[in-house]
PDB file of C-alpha atoms in Angstrom:
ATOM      1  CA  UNK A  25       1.577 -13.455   0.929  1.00  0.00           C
ATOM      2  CA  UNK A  26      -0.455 -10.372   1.227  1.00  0.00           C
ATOM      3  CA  UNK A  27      -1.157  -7.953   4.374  1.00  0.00           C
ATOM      4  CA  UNK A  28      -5.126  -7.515   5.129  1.00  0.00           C
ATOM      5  CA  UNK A  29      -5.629  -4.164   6.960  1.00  0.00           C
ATOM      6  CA  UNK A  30      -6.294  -4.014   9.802  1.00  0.00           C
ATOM      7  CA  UNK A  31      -2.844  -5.307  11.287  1.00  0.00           C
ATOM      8  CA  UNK A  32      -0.405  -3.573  13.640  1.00  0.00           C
ATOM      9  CA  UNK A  33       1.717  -1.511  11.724  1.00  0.00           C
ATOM     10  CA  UNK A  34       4.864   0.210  11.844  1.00  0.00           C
ATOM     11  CA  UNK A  35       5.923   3.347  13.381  1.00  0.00           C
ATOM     12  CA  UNK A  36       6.569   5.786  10.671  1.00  0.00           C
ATOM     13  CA  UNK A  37       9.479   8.046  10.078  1.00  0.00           C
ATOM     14  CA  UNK A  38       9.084  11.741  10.598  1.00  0.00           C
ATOM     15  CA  UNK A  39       9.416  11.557   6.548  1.00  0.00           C
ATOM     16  CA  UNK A  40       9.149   8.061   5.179  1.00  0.00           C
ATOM     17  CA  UNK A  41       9.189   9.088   1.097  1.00  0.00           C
ATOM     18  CA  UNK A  42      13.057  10.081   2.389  1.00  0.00           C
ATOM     19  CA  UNK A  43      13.875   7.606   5.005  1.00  0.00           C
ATOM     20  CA  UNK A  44      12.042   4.573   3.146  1.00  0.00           C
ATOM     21  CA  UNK A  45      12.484   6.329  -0.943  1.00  0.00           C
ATOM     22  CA  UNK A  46       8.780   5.229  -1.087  1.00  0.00           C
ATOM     23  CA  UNK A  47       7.126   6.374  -3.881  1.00  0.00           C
ATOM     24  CA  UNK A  48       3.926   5.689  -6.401  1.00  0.00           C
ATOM     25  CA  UNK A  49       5.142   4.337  -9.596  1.00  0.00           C
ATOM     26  CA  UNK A  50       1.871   3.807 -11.228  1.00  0.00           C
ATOM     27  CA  UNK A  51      -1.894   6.002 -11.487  1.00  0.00           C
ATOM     28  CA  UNK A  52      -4.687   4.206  -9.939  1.00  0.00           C
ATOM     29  CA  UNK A  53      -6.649   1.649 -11.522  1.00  0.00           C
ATOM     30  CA  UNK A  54      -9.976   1.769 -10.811  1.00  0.00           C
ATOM     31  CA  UNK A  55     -12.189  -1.582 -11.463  1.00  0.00           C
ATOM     32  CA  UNK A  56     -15.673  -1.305 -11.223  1.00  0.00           C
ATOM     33  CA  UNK A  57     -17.535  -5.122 -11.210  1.00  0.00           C
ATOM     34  CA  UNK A  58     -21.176  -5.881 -11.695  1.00  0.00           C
ATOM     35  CA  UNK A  59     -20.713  -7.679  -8.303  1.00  0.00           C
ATOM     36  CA  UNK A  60     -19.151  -7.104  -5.154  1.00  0.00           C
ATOM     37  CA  UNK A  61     -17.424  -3.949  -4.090  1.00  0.00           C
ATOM     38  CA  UNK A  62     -15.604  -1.495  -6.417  1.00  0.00           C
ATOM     39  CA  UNK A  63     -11.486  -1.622  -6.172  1.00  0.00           C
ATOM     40  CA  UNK A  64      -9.027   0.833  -6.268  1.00  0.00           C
ATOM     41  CA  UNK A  65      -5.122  -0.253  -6.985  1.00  0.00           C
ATOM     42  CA  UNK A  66      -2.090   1.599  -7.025  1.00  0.00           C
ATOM     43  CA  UNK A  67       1.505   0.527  -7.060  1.00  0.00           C
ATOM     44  CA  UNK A  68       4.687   1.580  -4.731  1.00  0.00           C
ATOM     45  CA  UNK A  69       8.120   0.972  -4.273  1.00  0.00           C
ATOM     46  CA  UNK A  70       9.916   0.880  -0.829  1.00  0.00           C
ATOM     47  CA  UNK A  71      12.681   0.062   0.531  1.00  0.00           C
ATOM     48  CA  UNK A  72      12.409  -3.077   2.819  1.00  0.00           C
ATOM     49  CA  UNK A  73      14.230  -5.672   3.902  1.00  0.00           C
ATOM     50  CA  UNK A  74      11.416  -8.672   3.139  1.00  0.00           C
ATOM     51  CA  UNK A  75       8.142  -8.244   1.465  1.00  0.00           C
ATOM     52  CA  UNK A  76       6.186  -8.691   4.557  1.00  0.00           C
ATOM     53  CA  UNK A  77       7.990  -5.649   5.727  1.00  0.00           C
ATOM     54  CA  UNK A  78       7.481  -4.166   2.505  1.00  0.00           C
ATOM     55  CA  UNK A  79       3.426  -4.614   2.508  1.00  0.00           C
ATOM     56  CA  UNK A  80       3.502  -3.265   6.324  1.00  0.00           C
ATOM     57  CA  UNK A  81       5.494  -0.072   5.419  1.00  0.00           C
ATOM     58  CA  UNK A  82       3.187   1.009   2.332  1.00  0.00           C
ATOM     59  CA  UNK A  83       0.226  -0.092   4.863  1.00  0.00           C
ATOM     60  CA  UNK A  84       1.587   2.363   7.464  1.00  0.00           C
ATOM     61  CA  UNK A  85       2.841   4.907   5.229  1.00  0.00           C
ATOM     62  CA  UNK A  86      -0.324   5.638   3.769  1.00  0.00           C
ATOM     63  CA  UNK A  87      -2.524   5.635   6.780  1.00  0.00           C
ATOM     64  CA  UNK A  88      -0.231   8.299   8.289  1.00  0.00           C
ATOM     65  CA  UNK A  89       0.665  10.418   5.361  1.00  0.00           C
ATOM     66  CA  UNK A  90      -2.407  10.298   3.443  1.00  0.00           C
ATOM     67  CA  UNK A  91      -5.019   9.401   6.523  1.00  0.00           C
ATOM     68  CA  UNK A  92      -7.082   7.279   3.866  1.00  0.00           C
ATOM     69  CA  UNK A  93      -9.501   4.886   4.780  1.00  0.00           C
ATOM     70  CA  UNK A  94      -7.548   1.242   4.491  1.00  0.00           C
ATOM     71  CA  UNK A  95     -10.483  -0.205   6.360  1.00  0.00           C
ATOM     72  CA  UNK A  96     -10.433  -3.702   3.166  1.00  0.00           C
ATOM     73  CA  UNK A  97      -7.225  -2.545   2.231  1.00  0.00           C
ATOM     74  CA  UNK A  98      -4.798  -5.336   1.056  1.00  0.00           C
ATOM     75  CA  UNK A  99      -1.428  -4.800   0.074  1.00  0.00           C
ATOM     76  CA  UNK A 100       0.999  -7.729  -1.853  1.00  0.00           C
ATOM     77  CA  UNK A 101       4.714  -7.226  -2.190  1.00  0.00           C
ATOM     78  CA  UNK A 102       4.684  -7.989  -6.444  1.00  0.00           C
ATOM     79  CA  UNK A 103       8.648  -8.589  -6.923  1.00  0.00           C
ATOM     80  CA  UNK A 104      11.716  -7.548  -5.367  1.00  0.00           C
ATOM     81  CA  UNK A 105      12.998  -4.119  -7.672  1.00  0.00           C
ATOM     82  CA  UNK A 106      16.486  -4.003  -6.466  1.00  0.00           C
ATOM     83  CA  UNK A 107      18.197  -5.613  -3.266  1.00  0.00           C
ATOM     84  CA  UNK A 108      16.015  -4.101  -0.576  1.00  0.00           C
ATOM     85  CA  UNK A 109      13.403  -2.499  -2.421  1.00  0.00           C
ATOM     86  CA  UNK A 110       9.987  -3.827  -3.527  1.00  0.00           C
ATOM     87  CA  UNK A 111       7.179  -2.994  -5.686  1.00  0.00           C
ATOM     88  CA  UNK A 112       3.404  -3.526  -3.292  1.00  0.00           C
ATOM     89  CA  UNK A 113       0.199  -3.291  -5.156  1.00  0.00           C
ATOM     90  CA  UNK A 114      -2.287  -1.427  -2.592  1.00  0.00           C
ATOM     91  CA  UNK A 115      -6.059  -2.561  -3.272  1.00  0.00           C
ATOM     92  CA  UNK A 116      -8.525  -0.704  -1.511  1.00  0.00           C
ATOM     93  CA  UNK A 117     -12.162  -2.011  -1.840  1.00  0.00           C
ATOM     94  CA  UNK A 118     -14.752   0.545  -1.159  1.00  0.00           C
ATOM     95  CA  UNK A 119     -17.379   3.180  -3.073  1.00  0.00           C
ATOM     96  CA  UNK A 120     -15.229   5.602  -5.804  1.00  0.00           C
TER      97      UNK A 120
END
C-alpha cells in the first residue's frame, strides 16, 4: 500500500546510503499529461524490514539528504529485491 507525504517519518542515520545501502537504481521518468499535474518517478532500493518501512525510509531519506519538496509525494514499495531489501517507486507531482 503506498505512503502519501506528509506522514511522520523516520529519524535518519548520520549516513543512510551506508547504514540503509539505499540507492537510485533507475533515472527519472518524467510524465507530462494534458491534465492534471506533471509527475516525476524515480526508483530506490533499501534495506527494510517490511515495505511500509521501506516507503517511510526512501520518504525520510530524501527529505533529509536531498531537502526536496515531497509536499504530493507518494512512495510504493514495488517488490521485495532480496530478504530485507526493497525496490520503492518515489512519484512526486509538481511543475518540472
Amino acid at each position: 500500500m503506498p505512503t502519501d507525504y506528509p506522514v511522520t517519518l523516520p529519524p535518519v542515520p548520520q549516513d543512510p546510503e551506508t547504514a540503509w545501502h539505499a540507492q537510485r537504481v533507475s533515472d527519472t521518468v518524467f510524465e507530462h499529461p494534458n491534465e492534471g499535474w506533471p509527475s516525476a518517478t524515480t526508483m530506490f532500493a533499501i534495506d527494510a524490514s517490511t515495505a511500509t518501512e521501506a516507503e517511510l525510509r526512501v520518504l525520510a531519506w530524501i527529505h533529509h539528504s536531498y531537502e526536496d519538496d515531497l509536499h504530493r509525494a507518494m512512495a510504493t514499495a514495488k517488490s521485495e529485491a532480496g530478504p530485507g531489501r526493497w525496490h520503492v517507486s518515489l512519484r512526486l507531482l509538481g511543475e518540472f
